[in-house]
GROMACS .gro file of C-alpha atoms in nm:
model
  404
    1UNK     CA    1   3.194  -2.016  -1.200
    2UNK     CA    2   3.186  -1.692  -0.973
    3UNK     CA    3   2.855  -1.564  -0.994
    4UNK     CA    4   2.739  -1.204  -0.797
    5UNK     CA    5   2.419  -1.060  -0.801
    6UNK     CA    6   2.276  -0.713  -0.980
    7UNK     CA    7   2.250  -0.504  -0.695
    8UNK     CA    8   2.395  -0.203  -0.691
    9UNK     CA    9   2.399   0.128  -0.481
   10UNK     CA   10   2.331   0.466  -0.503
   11UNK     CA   11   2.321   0.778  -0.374
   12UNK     CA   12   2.013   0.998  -0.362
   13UNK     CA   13   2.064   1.331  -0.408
   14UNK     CA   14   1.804   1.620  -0.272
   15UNK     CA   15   1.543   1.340  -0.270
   16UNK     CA   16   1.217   1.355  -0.115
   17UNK     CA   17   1.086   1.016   0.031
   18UNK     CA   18   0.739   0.956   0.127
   19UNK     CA   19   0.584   0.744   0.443
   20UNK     CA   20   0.270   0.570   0.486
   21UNK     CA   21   0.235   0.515   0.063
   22UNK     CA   22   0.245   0.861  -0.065
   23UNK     CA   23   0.291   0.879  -0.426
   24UNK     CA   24   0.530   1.113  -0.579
   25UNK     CA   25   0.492   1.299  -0.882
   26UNK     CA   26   0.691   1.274  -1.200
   27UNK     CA   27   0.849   1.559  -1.129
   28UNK     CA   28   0.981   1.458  -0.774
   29UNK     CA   29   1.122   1.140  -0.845
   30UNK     CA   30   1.444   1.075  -0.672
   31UNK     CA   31   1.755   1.193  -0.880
   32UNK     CA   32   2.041   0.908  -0.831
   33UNK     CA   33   2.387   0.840  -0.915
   34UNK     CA   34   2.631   0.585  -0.883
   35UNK     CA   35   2.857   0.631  -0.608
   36UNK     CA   36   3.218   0.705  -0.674
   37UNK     CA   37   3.430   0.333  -0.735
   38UNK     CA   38   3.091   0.127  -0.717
   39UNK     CA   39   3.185  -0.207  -0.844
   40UNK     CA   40   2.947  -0.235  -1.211
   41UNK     CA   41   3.044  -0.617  -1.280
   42UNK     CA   42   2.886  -0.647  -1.573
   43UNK     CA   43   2.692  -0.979  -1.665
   44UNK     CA   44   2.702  -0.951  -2.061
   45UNK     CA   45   2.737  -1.252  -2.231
   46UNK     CA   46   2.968  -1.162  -2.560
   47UNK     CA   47   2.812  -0.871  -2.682
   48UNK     CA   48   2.523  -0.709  -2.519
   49UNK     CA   49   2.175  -0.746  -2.708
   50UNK     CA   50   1.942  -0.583  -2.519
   51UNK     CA   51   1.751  -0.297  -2.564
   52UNK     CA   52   1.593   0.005  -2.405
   53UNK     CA   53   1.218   0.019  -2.393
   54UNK     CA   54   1.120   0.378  -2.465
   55UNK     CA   55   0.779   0.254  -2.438
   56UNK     CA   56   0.754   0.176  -2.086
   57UNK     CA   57   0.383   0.255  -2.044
   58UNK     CA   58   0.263  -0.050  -2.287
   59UNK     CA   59   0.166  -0.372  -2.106
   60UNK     CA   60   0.352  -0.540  -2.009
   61UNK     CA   61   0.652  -0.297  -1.938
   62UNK     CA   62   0.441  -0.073  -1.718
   63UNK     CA   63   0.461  -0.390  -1.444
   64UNK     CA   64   0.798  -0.377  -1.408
   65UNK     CA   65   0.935  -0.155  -1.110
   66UNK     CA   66   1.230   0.016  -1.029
   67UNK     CA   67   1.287  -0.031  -0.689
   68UNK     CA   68   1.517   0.141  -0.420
   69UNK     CA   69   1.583  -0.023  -0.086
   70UNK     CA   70   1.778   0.123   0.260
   71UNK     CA   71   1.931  -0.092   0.461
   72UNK     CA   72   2.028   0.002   0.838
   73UNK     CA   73   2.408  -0.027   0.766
   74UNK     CA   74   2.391   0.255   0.482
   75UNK     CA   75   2.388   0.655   0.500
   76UNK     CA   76   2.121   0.816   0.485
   77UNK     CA   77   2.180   0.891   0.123
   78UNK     CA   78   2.239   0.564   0.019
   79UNK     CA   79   2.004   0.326  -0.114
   80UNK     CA   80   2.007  -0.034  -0.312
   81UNK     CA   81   1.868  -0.030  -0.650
   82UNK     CA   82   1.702  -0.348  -0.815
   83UNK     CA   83   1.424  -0.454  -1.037
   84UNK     CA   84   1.087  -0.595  -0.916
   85UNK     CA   85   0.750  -0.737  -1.130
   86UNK     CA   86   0.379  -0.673  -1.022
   87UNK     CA   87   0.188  -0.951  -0.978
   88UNK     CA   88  -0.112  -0.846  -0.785
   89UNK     CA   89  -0.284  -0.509  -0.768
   90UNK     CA   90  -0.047  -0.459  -0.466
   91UNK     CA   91   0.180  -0.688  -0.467
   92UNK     CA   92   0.569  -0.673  -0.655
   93UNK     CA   93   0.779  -0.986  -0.640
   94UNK     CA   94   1.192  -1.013  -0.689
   95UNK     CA   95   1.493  -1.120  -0.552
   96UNK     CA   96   1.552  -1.218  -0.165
   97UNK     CA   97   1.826  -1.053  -0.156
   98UNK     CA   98   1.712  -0.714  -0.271
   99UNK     CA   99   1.560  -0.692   0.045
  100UNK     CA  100   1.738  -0.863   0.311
  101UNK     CA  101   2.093  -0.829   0.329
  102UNK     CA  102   2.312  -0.963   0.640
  103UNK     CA  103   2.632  -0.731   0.519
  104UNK     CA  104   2.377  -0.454   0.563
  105UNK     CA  105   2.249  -0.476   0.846
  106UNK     CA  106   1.925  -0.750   0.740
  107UNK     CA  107   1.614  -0.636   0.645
  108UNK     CA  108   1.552  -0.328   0.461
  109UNK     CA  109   1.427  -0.003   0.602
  110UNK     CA  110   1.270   0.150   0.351
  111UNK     CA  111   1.125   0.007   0.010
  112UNK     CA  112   1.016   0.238  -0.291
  113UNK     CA  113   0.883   0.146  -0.627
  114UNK     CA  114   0.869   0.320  -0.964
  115UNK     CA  115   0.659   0.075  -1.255
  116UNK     CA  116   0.728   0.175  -1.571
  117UNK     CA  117   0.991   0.424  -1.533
  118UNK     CA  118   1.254   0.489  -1.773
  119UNK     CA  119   1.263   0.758  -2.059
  120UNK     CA  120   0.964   0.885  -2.011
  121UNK     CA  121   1.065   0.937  -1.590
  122UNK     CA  122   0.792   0.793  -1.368
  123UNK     CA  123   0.477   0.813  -1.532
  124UNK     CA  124   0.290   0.592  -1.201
  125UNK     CA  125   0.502   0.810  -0.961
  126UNK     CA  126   0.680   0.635  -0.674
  127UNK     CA  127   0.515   0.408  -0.426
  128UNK     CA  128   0.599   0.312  -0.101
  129UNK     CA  129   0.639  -0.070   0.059
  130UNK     CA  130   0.416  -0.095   0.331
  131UNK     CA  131   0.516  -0.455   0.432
  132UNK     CA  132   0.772  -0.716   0.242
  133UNK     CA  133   0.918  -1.064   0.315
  134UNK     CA  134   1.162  -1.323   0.222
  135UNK     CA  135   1.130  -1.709   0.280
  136UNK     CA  136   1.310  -1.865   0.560
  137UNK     CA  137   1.510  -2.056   0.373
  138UNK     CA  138   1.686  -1.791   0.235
  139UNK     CA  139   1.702  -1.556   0.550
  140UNK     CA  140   1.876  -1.815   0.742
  141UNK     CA  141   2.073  -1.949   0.549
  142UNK     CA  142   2.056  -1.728   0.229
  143UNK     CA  143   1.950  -2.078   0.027
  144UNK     CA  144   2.030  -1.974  -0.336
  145UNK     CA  145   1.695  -2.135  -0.458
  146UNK     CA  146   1.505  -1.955  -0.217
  147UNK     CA  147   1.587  -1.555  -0.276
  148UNK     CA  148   1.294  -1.457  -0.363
  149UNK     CA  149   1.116  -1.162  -0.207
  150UNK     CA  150   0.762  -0.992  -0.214
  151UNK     CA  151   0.676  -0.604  -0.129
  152UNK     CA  152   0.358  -0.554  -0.031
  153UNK     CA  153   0.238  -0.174  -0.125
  154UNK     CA  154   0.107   0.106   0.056
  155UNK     CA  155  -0.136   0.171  -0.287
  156UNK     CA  156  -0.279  -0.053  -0.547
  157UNK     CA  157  -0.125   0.076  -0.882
  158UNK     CA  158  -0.136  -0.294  -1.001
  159UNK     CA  159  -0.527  -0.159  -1.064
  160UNK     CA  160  -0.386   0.107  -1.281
  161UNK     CA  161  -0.090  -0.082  -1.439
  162UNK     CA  162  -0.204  -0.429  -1.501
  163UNK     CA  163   0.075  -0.712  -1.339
  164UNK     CA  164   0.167  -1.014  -1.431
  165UNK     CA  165   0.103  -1.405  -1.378
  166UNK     CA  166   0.298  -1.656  -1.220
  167UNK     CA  167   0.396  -2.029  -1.355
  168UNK     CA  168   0.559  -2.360  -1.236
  169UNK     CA  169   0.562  -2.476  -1.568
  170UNK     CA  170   0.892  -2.299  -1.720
  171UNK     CA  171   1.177  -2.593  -1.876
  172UNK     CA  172   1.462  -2.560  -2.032
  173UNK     CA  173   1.425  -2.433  -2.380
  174UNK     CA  174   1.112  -2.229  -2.326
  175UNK     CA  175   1.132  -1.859  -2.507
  176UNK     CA  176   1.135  -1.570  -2.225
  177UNK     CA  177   1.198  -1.217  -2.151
  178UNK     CA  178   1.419  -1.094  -1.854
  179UNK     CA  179   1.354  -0.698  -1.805
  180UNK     CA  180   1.490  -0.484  -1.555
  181UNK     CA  181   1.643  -0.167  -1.446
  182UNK     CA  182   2.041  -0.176  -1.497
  183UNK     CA  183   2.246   0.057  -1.378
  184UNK     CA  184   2.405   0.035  -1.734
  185UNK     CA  185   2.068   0.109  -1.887
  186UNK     CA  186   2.079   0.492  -1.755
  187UNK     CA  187   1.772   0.405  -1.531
  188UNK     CA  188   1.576   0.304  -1.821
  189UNK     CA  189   1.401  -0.037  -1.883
  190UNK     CA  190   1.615  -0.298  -2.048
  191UNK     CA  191   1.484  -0.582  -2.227
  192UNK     CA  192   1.680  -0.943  -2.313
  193UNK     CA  193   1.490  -1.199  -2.471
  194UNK     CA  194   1.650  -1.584  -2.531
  195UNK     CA  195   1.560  -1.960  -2.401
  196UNK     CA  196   1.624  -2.110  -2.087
  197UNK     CA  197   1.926  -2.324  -2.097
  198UNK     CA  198   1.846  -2.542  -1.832
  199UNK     CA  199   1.642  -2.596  -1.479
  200UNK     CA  200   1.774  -2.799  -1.264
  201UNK     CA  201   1.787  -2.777  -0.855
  202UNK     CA  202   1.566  -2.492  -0.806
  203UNK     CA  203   1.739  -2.277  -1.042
  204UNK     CA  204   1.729  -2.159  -1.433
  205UNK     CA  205   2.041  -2.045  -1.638
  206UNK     CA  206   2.029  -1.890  -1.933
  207UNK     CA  207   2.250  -1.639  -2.165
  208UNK     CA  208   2.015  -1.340  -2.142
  209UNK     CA  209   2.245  -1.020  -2.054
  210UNK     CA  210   2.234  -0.854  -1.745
  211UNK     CA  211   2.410  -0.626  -1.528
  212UNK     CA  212   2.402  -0.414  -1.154
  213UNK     CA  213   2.033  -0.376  -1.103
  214UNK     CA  214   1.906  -0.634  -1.296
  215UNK     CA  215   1.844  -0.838  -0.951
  216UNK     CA  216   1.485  -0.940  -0.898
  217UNK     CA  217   1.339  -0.911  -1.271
  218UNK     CA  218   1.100  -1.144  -1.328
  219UNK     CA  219   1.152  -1.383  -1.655
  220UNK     CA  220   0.832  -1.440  -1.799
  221UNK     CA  221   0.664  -1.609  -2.104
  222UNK     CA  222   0.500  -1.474  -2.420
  223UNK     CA  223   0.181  -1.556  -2.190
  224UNK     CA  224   0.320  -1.288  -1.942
  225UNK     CA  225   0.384  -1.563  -1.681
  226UNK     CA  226   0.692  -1.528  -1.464
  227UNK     CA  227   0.893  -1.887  -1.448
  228UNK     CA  228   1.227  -1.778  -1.321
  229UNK     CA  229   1.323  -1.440  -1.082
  230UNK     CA  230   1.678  -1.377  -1.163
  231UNK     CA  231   1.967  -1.345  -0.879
  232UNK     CA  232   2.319  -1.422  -1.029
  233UNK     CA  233   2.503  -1.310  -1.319
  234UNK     CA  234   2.844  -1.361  -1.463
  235UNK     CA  235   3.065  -1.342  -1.731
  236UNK     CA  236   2.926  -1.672  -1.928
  237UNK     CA  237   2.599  -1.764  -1.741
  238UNK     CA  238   2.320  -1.613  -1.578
  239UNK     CA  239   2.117  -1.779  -1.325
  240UNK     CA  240   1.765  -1.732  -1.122
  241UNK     CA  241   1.517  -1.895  -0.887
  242UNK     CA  242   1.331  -2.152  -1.090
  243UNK     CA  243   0.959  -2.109  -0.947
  244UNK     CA  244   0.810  -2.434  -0.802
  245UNK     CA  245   0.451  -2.536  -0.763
  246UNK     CA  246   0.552  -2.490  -0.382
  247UNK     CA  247   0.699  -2.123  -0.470
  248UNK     CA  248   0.377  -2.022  -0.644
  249UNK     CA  249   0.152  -2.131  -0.418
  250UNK     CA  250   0.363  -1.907  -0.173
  251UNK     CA  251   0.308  -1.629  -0.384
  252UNK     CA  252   0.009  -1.668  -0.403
  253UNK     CA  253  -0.092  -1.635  -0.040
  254UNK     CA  254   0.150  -1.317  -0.013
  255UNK     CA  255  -0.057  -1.208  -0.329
  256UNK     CA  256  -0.378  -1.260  -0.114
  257UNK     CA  257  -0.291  -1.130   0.195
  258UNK     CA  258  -0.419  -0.816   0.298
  259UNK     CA  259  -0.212  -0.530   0.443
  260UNK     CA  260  -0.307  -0.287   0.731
  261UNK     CA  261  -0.217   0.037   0.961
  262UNK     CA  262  -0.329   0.212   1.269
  263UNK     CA  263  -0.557   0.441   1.261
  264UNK     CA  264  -0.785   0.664   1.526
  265UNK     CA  265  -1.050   0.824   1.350
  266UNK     CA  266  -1.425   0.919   1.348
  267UNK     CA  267  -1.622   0.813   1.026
  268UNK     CA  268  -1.979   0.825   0.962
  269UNK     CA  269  -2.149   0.583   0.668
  270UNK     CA  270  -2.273   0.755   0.393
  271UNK     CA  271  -2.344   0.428   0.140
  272UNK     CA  272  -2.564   0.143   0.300
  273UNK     CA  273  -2.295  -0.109   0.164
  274UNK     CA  274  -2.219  -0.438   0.340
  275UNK     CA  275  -1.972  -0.492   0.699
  276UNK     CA  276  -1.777  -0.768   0.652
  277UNK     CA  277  -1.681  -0.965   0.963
  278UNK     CA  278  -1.297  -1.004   0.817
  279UNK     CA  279  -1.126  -0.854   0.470
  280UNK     CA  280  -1.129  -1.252   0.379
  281UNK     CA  281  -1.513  -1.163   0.282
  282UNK     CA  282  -1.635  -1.473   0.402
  283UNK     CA  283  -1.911  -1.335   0.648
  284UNK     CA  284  -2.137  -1.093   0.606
  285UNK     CA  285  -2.262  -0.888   0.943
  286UNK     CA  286  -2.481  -0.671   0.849
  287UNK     CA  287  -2.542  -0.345   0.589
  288UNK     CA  288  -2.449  -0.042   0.688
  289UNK     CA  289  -2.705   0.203   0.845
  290UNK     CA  290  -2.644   0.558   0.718
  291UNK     CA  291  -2.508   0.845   0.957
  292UNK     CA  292  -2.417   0.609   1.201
  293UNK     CA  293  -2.065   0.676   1.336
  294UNK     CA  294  -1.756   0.414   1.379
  295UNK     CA  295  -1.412   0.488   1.508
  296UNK     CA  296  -1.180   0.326   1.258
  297UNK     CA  297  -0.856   0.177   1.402
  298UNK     CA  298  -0.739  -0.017   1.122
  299UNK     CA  299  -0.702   0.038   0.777
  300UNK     CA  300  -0.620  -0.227   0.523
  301UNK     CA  301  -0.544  -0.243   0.175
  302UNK     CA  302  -0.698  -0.557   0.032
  303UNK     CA  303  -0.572  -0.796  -0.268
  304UNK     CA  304  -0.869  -0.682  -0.431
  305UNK     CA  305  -0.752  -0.345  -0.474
  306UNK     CA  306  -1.001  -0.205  -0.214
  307UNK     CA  307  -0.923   0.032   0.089
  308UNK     CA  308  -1.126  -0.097   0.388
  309UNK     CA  309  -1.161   0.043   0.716
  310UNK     CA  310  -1.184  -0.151   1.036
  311UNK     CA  311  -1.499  -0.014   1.260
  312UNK     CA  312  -1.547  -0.041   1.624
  313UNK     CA  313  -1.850   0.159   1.830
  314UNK     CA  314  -1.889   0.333   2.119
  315UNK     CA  315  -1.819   0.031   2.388
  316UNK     CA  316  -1.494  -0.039   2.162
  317UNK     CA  317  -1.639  -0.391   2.034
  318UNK     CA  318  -1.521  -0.436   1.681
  319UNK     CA  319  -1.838  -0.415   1.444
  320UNK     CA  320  -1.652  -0.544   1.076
  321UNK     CA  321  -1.447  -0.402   0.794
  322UNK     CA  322  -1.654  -0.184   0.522
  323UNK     CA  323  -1.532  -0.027   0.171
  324UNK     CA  324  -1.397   0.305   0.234
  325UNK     CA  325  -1.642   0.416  -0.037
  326UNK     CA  326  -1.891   0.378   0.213
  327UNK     CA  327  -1.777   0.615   0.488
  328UNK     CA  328  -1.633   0.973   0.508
  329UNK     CA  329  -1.428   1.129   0.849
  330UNK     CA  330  -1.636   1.297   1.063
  331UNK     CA  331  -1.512   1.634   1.078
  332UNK     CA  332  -1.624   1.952   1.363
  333UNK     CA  333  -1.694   2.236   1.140
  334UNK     CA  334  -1.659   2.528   1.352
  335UNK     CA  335  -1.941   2.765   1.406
  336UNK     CA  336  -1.908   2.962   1.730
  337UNK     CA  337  -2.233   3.145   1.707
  338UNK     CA  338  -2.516   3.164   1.982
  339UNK     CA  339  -2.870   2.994   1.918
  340UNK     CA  340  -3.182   2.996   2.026
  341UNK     CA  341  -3.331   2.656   2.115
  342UNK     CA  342  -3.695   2.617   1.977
  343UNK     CA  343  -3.782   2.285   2.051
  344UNK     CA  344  -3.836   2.073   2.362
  345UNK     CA  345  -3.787   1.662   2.376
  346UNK     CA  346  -3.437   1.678   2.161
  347UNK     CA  347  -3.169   1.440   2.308
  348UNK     CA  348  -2.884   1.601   2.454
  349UNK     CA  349  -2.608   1.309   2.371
  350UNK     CA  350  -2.272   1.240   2.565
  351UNK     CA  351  -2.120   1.118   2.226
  352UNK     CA  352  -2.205   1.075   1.862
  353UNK     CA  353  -2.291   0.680   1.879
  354UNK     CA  354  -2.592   0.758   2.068
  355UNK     CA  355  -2.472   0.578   2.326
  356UNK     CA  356  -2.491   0.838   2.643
  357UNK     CA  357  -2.734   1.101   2.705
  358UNK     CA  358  -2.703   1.374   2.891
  359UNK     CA  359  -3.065   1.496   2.878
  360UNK     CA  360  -3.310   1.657   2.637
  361UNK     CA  361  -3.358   1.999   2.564
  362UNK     CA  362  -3.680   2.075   2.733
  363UNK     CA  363  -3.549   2.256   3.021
  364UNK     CA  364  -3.346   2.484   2.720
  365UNK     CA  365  -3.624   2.586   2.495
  366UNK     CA  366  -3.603   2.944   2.498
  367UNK     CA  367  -3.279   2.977   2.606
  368UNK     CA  368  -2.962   3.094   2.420
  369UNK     CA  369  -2.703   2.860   2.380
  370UNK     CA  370  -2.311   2.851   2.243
  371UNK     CA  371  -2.296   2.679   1.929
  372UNK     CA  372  -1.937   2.545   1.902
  373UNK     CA  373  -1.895   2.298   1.635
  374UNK     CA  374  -2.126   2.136   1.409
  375UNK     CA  375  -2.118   1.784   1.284
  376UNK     CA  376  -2.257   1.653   0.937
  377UNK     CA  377  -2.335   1.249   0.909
  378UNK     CA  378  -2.384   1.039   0.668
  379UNK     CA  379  -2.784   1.047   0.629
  380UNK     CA  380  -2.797   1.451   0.600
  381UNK     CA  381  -2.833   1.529   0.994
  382UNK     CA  382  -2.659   1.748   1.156
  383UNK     CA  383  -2.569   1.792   1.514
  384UNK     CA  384  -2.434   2.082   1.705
  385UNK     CA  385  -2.211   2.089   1.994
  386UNK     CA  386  -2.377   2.333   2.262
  387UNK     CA  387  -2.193   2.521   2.570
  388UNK     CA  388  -2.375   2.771   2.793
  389UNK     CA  389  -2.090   3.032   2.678
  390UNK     CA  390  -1.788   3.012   2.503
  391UNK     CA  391  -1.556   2.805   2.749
  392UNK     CA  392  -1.858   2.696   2.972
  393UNK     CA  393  -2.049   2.433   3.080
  394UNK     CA  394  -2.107   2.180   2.797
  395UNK     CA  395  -2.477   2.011   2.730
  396UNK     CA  396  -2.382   1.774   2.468
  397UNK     CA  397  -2.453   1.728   2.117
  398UNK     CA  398  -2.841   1.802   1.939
  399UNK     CA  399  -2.976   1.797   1.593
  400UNK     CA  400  -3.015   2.120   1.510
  401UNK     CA  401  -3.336   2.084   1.431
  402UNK     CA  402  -3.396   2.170   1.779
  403UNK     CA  403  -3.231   2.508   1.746
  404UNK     CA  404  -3.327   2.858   1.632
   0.00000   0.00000   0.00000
């Protein structure tokens, strides 16, 4: 039996896609088409049964992603379509080889998501893949029980939608639903329902139609529990990745893993909540002291749902990870006005971690002084950034209490 697999391509025309997990509105959603002579090989068994979910923003439809995928090898206008499931707040899982593809060029580029799109367009908008990974076993050799691939997102909408469990436990016989995002389908959601025929060898087969697309969509229970991720289709059997105790478990720790990126900002703590030594929440450091002021470096998107930000201090030393709920960017708000300075014994400070001084502002009381920028933290105080003119000498940064 000749089986091939649901992907298909497509052309995006006068698209706009987002980095570094911007969503896109409904109303900027990519606008696709099949390419001229794209092979559709359909993978209908006798005549097709399934039907379009109009729907798409009931549980559990609203899990279910369209997903669109560059590889190196393709124009810039030209992406891979297939179907993914949520199964974490951040986390989507499908097919191996909607992600890595040796004919184009390996591992994808660029990974987009859409859950519950279909009639109704893209009511979650469009979120990017910040990270995603096949197993070995099917990289290297392309194992057929082994395509199986996870996206990890830039953005939690698995918060928002609701996602899906997973399950070893799937035999033959057992009642499921395969839905995905055909090409056939218009872009909308399809929906096949049927048994398992059999599991056998790390792979399911079953009569539930499908067609170019369809790769990746998760085949899950009336318990919304995925059992099988389908791959191959063809004109009298279907077939997917039978999930293993061994599979789950790797799901699992891709479902727990956190995700990060760079960053080079100043924040200042504005909620006394907990630093964590790590985003595995195992060890607390200490509770954060309002208005004092971190560099982040690192952001990261945990399983829970949770942006945290990585925070270092003024000697660089790496201080813990805290809820982004408890900080805000420390921003210079311009003011470019001269002051008077009314009060002696002030620290003049090199930097805003109150790590360096440059002096106090005793020898300045009485004096007029350039007021550049002023900073707000956390706990309500303000400093100012003083010059002895515009474009002069600079004396540091005081609470402007001291000032006039």
């Amino acid at each position: 039996m000749q089986m091939t697999s649901g992907l298909i391509m497509l052309a995006t025309l006068g698209a706009w896609w987002p980095t570094g997990g911007d969503v896109i509105p409904e109303t900027q959603a990519p606008v696709a088409t099949v390419l001229p002579g794209a092979a559709l090989q359909q993978s209908v068994i006798g005549v097709d049964t399934r039907k379009i979910i109009g729907a798409t923003k009931t549980y559990p439809y609203r899990a279910i992603v369209r997903i669109w995928v560059h590889f190196p090898k393709l124009a810039a206008n030209i992406d891979v379509q297939g179907t993914g499931t949520l199964i974490g707040n951040d986390t989507v899982l499908t097919a191996g080889h909607v992600l890595y593809d040796r004919t184009l060029g390996g591992w994808a580029t660029r990974v987009q998501v859409a859950p519950g799109a279909g009639k109704t367009g893209t009511p979650y908008g469009i979120v990017s893949g910040r990270q995603w990974t096949v197993p070995t076993q099917y990289s290297a050799t392309g194992k057929a029980s082994a395509d199986l691939g996870v996206i990890k997102l830039a953005t939690p909408i698995g918060k928002t939608t609701g996602y899906l469990g997973l399950t070893s436990a799937m035999p033959a016989g057992t009642r499921v639903t395969l839905a995905g995002y055909a090409v056939a389908a218009g872009g909308n959601l399809g929906v096949a329902t049927g048994n398992l025929q059999t599991v056998s060898g790390g792979m399911a087969t079953y009569t539930l139609d499908t067609s170019a697309g369809d790769s990746g969509s998760g085949l899950f229970s009336t318990t919304h529990r995925i059992g099988v991720v389908h791959t191959l289709g063809s004109s009298t059997m279907n077939e997917g990745v039978a999930l293993t105790a061994a599979w789950v478990a790797w799901l699992n720790q891709w479902r727990a893993k956190a995700t990060s990126v760079a960053a080079n900002h100043l924040v200042t703590i504005t909620k006394p909540l907990t630093i964590w030594q790590t985003v595995a929440f195992q060890r607390q450091v200490a509770t954060a002291r309002l208005g004092t002021v971190y560099r982040v470096r690192r952001e990261y998107l945990a399983p829970n749902g949770y942006y945290y930000d990585a925070l270092y201090d003024g000697t660089g030393k790496l201080r813990g990870v805290i809820n982004r709920g408890a900080v805000t960017t420390l921003k210079a708000t311009p003011v470019r006005q001269w002051q008077v300075v009314r009060r002696a014994g002030y620290i003049r400070w090199q930097n805003l971690y109150w790590t360096k001084r440059k002096g106090t502002t005793t020898a300045w009381r009485g004096h007029r002084v350039y007021v550049a920028t002023r900073y707000r933290l956390g706990n309500g105080v303000s400093y100012a950034s003083l010059y002895t003119r515009p474009g002069g000498t600079w004396l540091g940064f005081v609470n402007v209490r001291a000032l006039g």
